[in-house]
């Protein structure tokens, strides 16, 4: 009968083997390990480049609603790439209310939010908000171009901090001053952020033209300090600025804003007006053709220069003309005519 093993025998054997093997942190004995393995090497971890402390704990949540197209999805991914202090989340259902985003930001530990809202699968709106107190702004996004397009030839280091350049009008108007502070807190990468690099090699520009905000991203070339566009690029048409986050009292409403539905309606009305104008022109032309012609009275002076033609005497034929034979064959007809001519010559001779 086999001898019974004790309960702790196997565990003790493993422990003894583990003790006998040299650990990775301990130095090898002077003669080297007995099994012939290479002794472990010591590695020194270099200190971080920036010794500062991360104080500005700004975190931006970038996500969207359902129903966006591929261009919006690429734009979101580009913004996440350029902003190392951003976070992502799943798409939000279109039936949910917008104030739910404040709870999502709280769960993600974010105090800023960029939310893309798609409507009718063709209109794109962007919410920029300071959660949960506010304020927030709603924009209509137009003319979107992403990083992957060939016209964007610039490049920058991933995670580098950008310079923010604003148009002088941002300091004149109060609503633009509010948006400037909101953009600085959202797009500015915090100093000493763990995922950022201590380099500044690109510029975010915000320019106001035609009552719209034009966003551009440029690379700074070291040789001659020239700028090359990196992307993405888009145009923001301001709609409203709210006091709260994703709602609340309206602080400013853009009087120059025209909704996409109204724009499309005006285009349809202009096309319909042109069509009706053409139809009316055709009807007027038909009426002119069918209308009665106006008779002009005879002018008595028209017959002054008319000369009457000479009257020819009327000749009355008393003899019945000879009937011409109907001959279908042309050769026979010619023979008959020749015979008649010969008869006439004979009679005259």
Coordinates of C-alpha atoms in Angstrom, one line a residue:
X1 CA 0.0 0.0 0.0
X2 CA 1.4 3.4 -1.0
X3 CA 2.5 5.7 1.7
X4 CA 0.2 8.6 2.4
X5 CA 1.6 12.1 1.8
X6 CA 1.2 14.9 4.2
X7 CA -1.0 17.9 3.3
X8 CA 1.8 20.4 3.4
X9 CA 4.4 18.3 1.7
X10 CA 3.8 19.6 -1.8
X11 CA 3.6 23.3 -0.8
X12 CA 6.8 22.9 1.2
X13 CA 8.6 21.4 -1.8
X14 CA 7.6 24.3 -4.0
X15 CA 8.6 26.9 -1.4
X16 CA 12.0 25.3 -1.0
X17 CA 12.5 25.4 -4.8
X18 CA 11.4 29.1 -4.9
X19 CA 13.9 30.0 -2.1
X20 CA 16.7 28.2 -3.8
X21 CA 16.3 30.1 -7.1
X22 CA 17.9 33.6 -7.0
X23 CA 15.4 36.4 -7.3
X24 CA 15.5 39.0 -10.0
X25 CA 16.2 41.9 -7.6
X26 CA 19.0 40.1 -5.7
X27 CA 22.6 40.2 -7.0
X28 CA 24.1 37.0 -8.3
X29 CA 26.8 35.2 -6.2
X30 CA 30.4 35.8 -7.1
X31 CA 30.9 32.5 -8.9
X32 CA 27.7 33.0 -11.0
X33 CA 24.6 30.8 -10.9
X34 CA 25.1 27.1 -10.9
X35 CA 22.5 26.5 -13.7
X36 CA 24.6 28.6 -16.2
X37 CA 21.9 31.3 -16.7
X38 CA 22.8 35.0 -17.5
X39 CA 22.8 37.1 -14.3
X40 CA 20.1 39.8 -14.2
X41 CA 21.1 43.3 -15.3
X42 CA 20.2 46.4 -13.4
X43 CA 18.2 49.1 -15.2
X44 CA 18.0 52.7 -14.2
X45 CA 14.7 54.6 -15.0
X46 CA 15.5 58.2 -16.2
X47 CA 13.6 61.0 -14.3
X48 CA 10.8 62.8 -16.1
X49 CA 11.6 65.7 -18.3
X50 CA 9.4 68.2 -16.5
X51 CA 9.7 68.2 -12.7
X52 CA 6.6 70.4 -12.3
X53 CA 3.3 69.4 -10.7
X54 CA 0.1 68.9 -12.6
X55 CA -2.2 71.5 -11.0
X56 CA -4.8 72.4 -13.7
X57 CA -7.0 69.3 -13.7
X58 CA -9.0 70.0 -16.8
X59 CA -10.6 67.0 -18.4
X60 CA -12.8 67.2 -21.5
X61 CA -15.4 64.6 -22.5
X62 CA -15.8 64.4 -26.3
X63 CA -18.6 62.2 -27.6
X64 CA -21.7 62.4 -29.8
X65 CA -25.3 61.3 -30.3
X66 CA -26.4 58.5 -32.6
X67 CA -26.9 59.2 -36.3
X68 CA -23.6 60.9 -37.1
X69 CA -21.8 60.3 -40.4
X70 CA -18.2 59.2 -41.1
X71 CA -16.9 62.8 -41.4
X72 CA -18.1 63.7 -37.9
X73 CA -16.7 60.5 -36.4
X74 CA -13.3 61.3 -37.9
X75 CA -13.5 64.9 -36.6
X76 CA -14.2 63.6 -33.1
X77 CA -11.2 61.2 -33.3
X78 CA -9.0 64.1 -34.6
X79 CA -9.9 66.3 -31.6
X80 CA -9.2 63.4 -29.2
X81 CA -5.8 62.9 -30.8
X82 CA -4.9 66.6 -30.5
X83 CA -6.2 67.0 -26.9
X84 CA -4.4 64.6 -24.6
X85 CA -6.6 65.7 -21.7
X86 CA -9.8 64.4 -23.4
X87 CA -11.8 61.4 -22.7
X88 CA -14.3 59.3 -24.9
X89 CA -17.6 57.7 -24.2
X90 CA -20.2 55.7 -26.1
X91 CA -22.8 57.4 -28.3
X92 CA -25.8 58.8 -26.5
X93 CA -29.4 57.9 -27.6
X94 CA -31.2 60.6 -29.4
X95 CA -34.3 60.1 -27.1
X96 CA -32.4 61.1 -24.0
X97 CA -32.5 64.7 -22.7
X98 CA -29.4 66.8 -22.9
X99 CA -29.1 67.4 -19.1
X100 CA -28.2 63.7 -18.8
X101 CA -24.8 64.7 -20.2
X102 CA -24.0 66.4 -16.9
X103 CA -24.3 63.1 -15.1
X104 CA -22.2 61.4 -17.7
X105 CA -19.4 64.0 -17.2
X106 CA -19.6 63.5 -13.4
X107 CA -19.2 59.7 -13.8
X108 CA -16.2 60.3 -16.2
X109 CA -14.7 62.9 -13.8
X110 CA -14.8 65.6 -16.5
X111 CA -15.5 69.2 -16.0
X112 CA -15.7 70.2 -19.7
X113 CA -17.7 68.7 -22.5
X114 CA -17.8 68.8 -26.3
X115 CA -20.9 67.1 -27.6
X116 CA -21.8 66.6 -31.3
X117 CA -25.5 66.3 -32.0
X118 CA -26.7 65.1 -35.4
X119 CA -30.2 65.8 -36.8
X120 CA -31.8 64.5 -40.0
X121 CA -28.5 62.8 -40.9
X122 CA -27.3 66.0 -42.5
X123 CA -27.1 68.8 -39.9
X124 CA -24.4 68.8 -37.3
X125 CA -24.5 70.8 -34.0
X126 CA -21.8 71.1 -31.5
X127 CA -22.3 71.9 -27.8
X128 CA -19.4 73.4 -25.8
X129 CA -20.1 73.4 -22.0
X130 CA -18.6 73.9 -18.6
X131 CA -20.2 71.2 -16.5
X132 CA -22.2 71.2 -14.3
X133 CA -22.5 74.9 -13.5
X134 CA -22.3 76.4 -17.1
X135 CA -22.2 78.4 -19.3
X136 CA -22.7 76.5 -22.5
X137 CA -22.9 77.4 -26.2
X138 CA -24.5 75.7 -29.2
X139 CA -23.0 76.0 -32.7
X140 CA -23.9 74.8 -36.1
X141 CA -20.8 73.0 -37.6
X142 CA -20.1 73.6 -41.3
X143 CA -17.4 72.9 -43.9
X144 CA -15.7 70.1 -42.0
X145 CA -12.3 68.8 -43.2
X146 CA -10.4 66.1 -41.2
X147 CA -6.7 65.3 -40.7
X148 CA -6.7 62.5 -43.2
X149 CA -7.3 64.7 -46.2
X150 CA -4.4 65.2 -48.6
X151 CA -4.5 69.0 -48.5
X152 CA -3.3 68.9 -44.9
X153 CA 0.4 68.5 -45.3
X154 CA 1.5 69.6 -41.8
X155 CA 2.4 67.3 -38.8
X156 CA 3.0 67.7 -35.1
X157 CA 4.1 65.7 -32.1
X158 CA 1.3 63.7 -30.5
X159 CA 0.4 65.1 -27.2
X160 CA 2.3 68.4 -27.6
X161 CA 0.8 71.6 -26.1
X162 CA -0.7 74.1 -28.6
X163 CA -0.7 77.9 -28.8
X164 CA -4.1 79.5 -28.9
X165 CA -4.5 82.4 -31.2
X166 CA -7.7 84.5 -31.2
X167 CA -9.0 87.3 -33.4
X168 CA -9.0 90.8 -31.9
X169 CA -12.8 90.9 -32.0
X170 CA -12.8 88.3 -29.1
X171 CA -11.8 91.2 -26.8
X172 CA -14.3 93.7 -28.1
X173 CA -17.7 91.9 -27.9
X174 CA -18.9 90.5 -24.5
X175 CA -20.3 87.2 -26.0
X176 CA -17.1 86.6 -27.9
X177 CA -15.1 87.2 -24.7
X178 CA -17.1 84.5 -22.9
X179 CA -16.5 82.1 -25.8
X180 CA -12.8 82.9 -25.7
X181 CA -12.5 81.9 -22.0
X182 CA -14.5 78.8 -22.7
X183 CA -12.2 77.8 -25.7
X184 CA -9.1 78.5 -23.6
X185 CA -10.2 76.1 -20.8
X186 CA -11.3 73.4 -23.3
X187 CA -8.7 73.4 -26.0
X188 CA -5.7 74.5 -23.9
X189 CA -3.7 71.4 -22.8
X190 CA -2.9 71.8 -19.0
X191 CA 0.8 72.2 -18.1
X192 CA 2.6 69.0 -16.8
X193 CA -0.3 66.8 -17.9
X194 CA 0.8 63.1 -17.7
X195 CA -0.2 62.4 -21.3
X196 CA 1.2 65.7 -22.7
X197 CA 4.7 66.5 -24.1
X198 CA 6.7 69.5 -23.0
X199 CA 6.8 70.9 -26.5
X200 CA 4.9 73.6 -28.4
X201 CA 4.9 73.0 -32.1
X202 CA 1.4 73.9 -33.4
X203 CA -1.2 76.7 -33.1
X204 CA -5.0 76.7 -32.8
X205 CA -6.4 79.8 -34.4
X206 CA -10.0 81.1 -33.9
X207 CA -10.9 83.8 -36.5
X208 CA -14.2 85.6 -36.8
X209 CA -15.3 86.2 -40.4
X210 CA -18.8 86.5 -41.8
X211 CA -20.3 86.2 -38.3
X212 CA -18.8 82.8 -37.9
X213 CA -15.8 81.3 -36.0
X214 CA -13.2 79.6 -38.3
X215 CA -11.1 77.0 -36.6
X216 CA -7.6 76.1 -38.0
X217 CA -4.7 74.1 -36.8
X218 CA -1.2 75.0 -38.1
X219 CA 2.3 73.5 -37.6
X220 CA 5.2 75.8 -36.6
X221 CA 8.2 75.0 -38.7
X222 CA 11.5 75.7 -36.8
X223 CA 13.6 76.8 -39.8
X224 CA 11.8 79.9 -40.8
X225 CA 8.8 80.0 -38.3
X226 CA 6.3 79.6 -41.2
X227 CA 3.0 77.9 -40.7
X228 CA 1.7 74.7 -42.5
X229 CA -1.9 73.6 -41.9
X230 CA -2.4 70.3 -40.1
X231 CA -6.1 70.0 -39.7
X232 CA -8.8 69.5 -38.8
X233 CA -10.7 72.6 -40.0
X234 CA -14.3 73.5 -39.4
X235 CA -16.6 76.6 -39.2
X236 CA -18.8 77.3 -36.1
X237 CA -21.9 79.3 -36.6
X238 CA -23.0 80.5 -33.1
X239 CA -26.7 79.9 -32.3
X240 CA -27.2 80.6 -28.6
X241 CA -25.2 80.9 -25.3
X242 CA -27.0 79.5 -22.2
X243 CA -26.3 80.3 -18.6
X244 CA -26.5 76.7 -17.5
X245 CA -24.9 73.5 -18.8
X246 CA -27.0 72.3 -21.8
X247 CA -29.9 74.6 -21.0
X248 CA -31.0 77.4 -18.8
X249 CA -31.7 81.1 -19.4
X250 CA -30.4 82.4 -22.8
X251 CA -27.5 84.9 -22.4
X252 CA -27.1 85.6 -26.1
X253 CA -28.9 84.7 -29.4
X254 CA -27.2 85.3 -32.7
X255 CA -29.5 87.5 -34.9
X256 CA -27.6 86.5 -38.1
X257 CA -28.2 82.8 -37.6
X258 CA -30.4 81.0 -40.2
X259 CA -31.4 77.4 -39.5
X260 CA -30.6 74.8 -42.2
X261 CA -34.3 74.0 -42.5
X262 CA -35.1 77.6 -43.4
X263 CA -32.1 77.8 -45.8
X264 CA -33.3 74.7 -47.7
X265 CA -36.9 76.1 -47.7
X266 CA -35.7 79.3 -49.3
X267 CA -33.8 77.4 -51.9
X268 CA -36.9 75.4 -52.8
X269 CA -39.0 78.5 -52.9
X270 CA -36.6 80.3 -55.3
X271 CA -36.5 77.2 -57.6
X272 CA -40.4 77.1 -57.6
X273 CA -40.6 80.8 -58.3
X274 CA -38.3 80.5 -61.4
X275 CA -40.5 77.6 -62.6
X276 CA -43.7 79.6 -62.1
X277 CA -42.2 82.5 -64.0
X278 CA -41.4 80.3 -67.0
X279 CA -44.9 78.9 -67.0
X280 CA -46.4 82.3 -67.0
X281 CA -44.3 83.5 -69.9
X282 CA -45.4 80.4 -71.9
X283 CA -49.1 81.1 -71.1
X284 CA -48.7 84.8 -72.2
X285 CA -47.1 83.7 -75.5
X286 CA -50.0 81.2 -76.2
X287 CA -52.6 84.0 -75.5
X288 CA -50.8 86.3 -77.9
X289 CA -50.9 83.6 -80.7
X290 CA -54.6 82.9 -80.2
X291 CA -55.7 86.5 -80.0
X292 CA -57.6 88.1 -83.0
X293 CA -55.6 90.1 -85.4
X294 CA -56.4 93.8 -85.7
X295 CA -57.5 94.7 -89.3
X296 CA -55.9 97.8 -90.7
X297 CA -58.2 100.0 -92.9
X298 CA -57.4 100.2 -96.6
X299 CA -55.3 103.2 -97.6
X300 CA -56.7 104.9 -100.8
X301 CA -53.2 106.0 -101.9
X302 CA -51.9 102.5 -102.3
X303 CA -53.4 102.1 -105.8
X304 CA -51.9 105.3 -107.2
X305 CA -48.8 103.7 -108.6
X306 CA -50.6 100.5 -109.9
X307 CA -50.7 100.2 -113.8
X308 CA -53.4 98.1 -115.3
X309 CA -52.2 95.2 -117.5
X310 CA -53.0 95.2 -121.2
X311 CA -56.1 93.2 -122.1
X312 CA -55.4 90.4 -124.7
X313 CA -58.1 89.5 -127.3
X314 CA -60.1 86.5 -126.6
X315 CA -59.6 83.7 -129.2
X316 CA -62.4 81.3 -129.7
X317 CA -61.3 77.8 -131.0
X318 CA -63.9 76.4 -133.4
X319 CA -62.1 73.2 -134.4
X320 CA -61.8 70.4 -132.0
X321 CA -58.2 69.8 -131.1
X322 CA -56.7 66.5 -132.2
X323 CA -56.5 63.9 -129.4
X324 CA -53.1 62.8 -128.6
X325 CA -52.5 59.1 -128.4
X326 CA -51.7 57.8 -125.0
X327 CA -48.6 55.8 -125.4
X328 CA -46.9 54.3 -122.4
X329 CA -43.8 53.4 -124.3
X330 CA -41.5 56.4 -125.0
X331 CA -39.9 54.8 -128.1
X332 CA -43.3 54.3 -129.8
X333 CA -44.2 57.9 -129.0
X334 CA -41.0 59.1 -130.7
X335 CA -41.7 57.0 -133.8
X336 CA -45.2 58.5 -134.1
X337 CA -43.9 62.0 -133.8
X338 CA -41.3 61.4 -136.5
X339 CA -44.0 60.0 -138.9
X340 CA -46.1 63.1 -138.3
X341 CA -43.1 65.4 -139.1
X342 CA -42.4 63.4 -142.3
X343 CA -46.0 63.8 -143.5
X344 CA -45.8 67.6 -142.9
X345 CA -42.6 67.9 -145.0
X346 CA -44.2 65.9 -147.8
X347 CA -47.3 68.1 -147.9
X348 CA -45.2 71.3 -147.9
X349 CA -42.9 70.0 -150.7

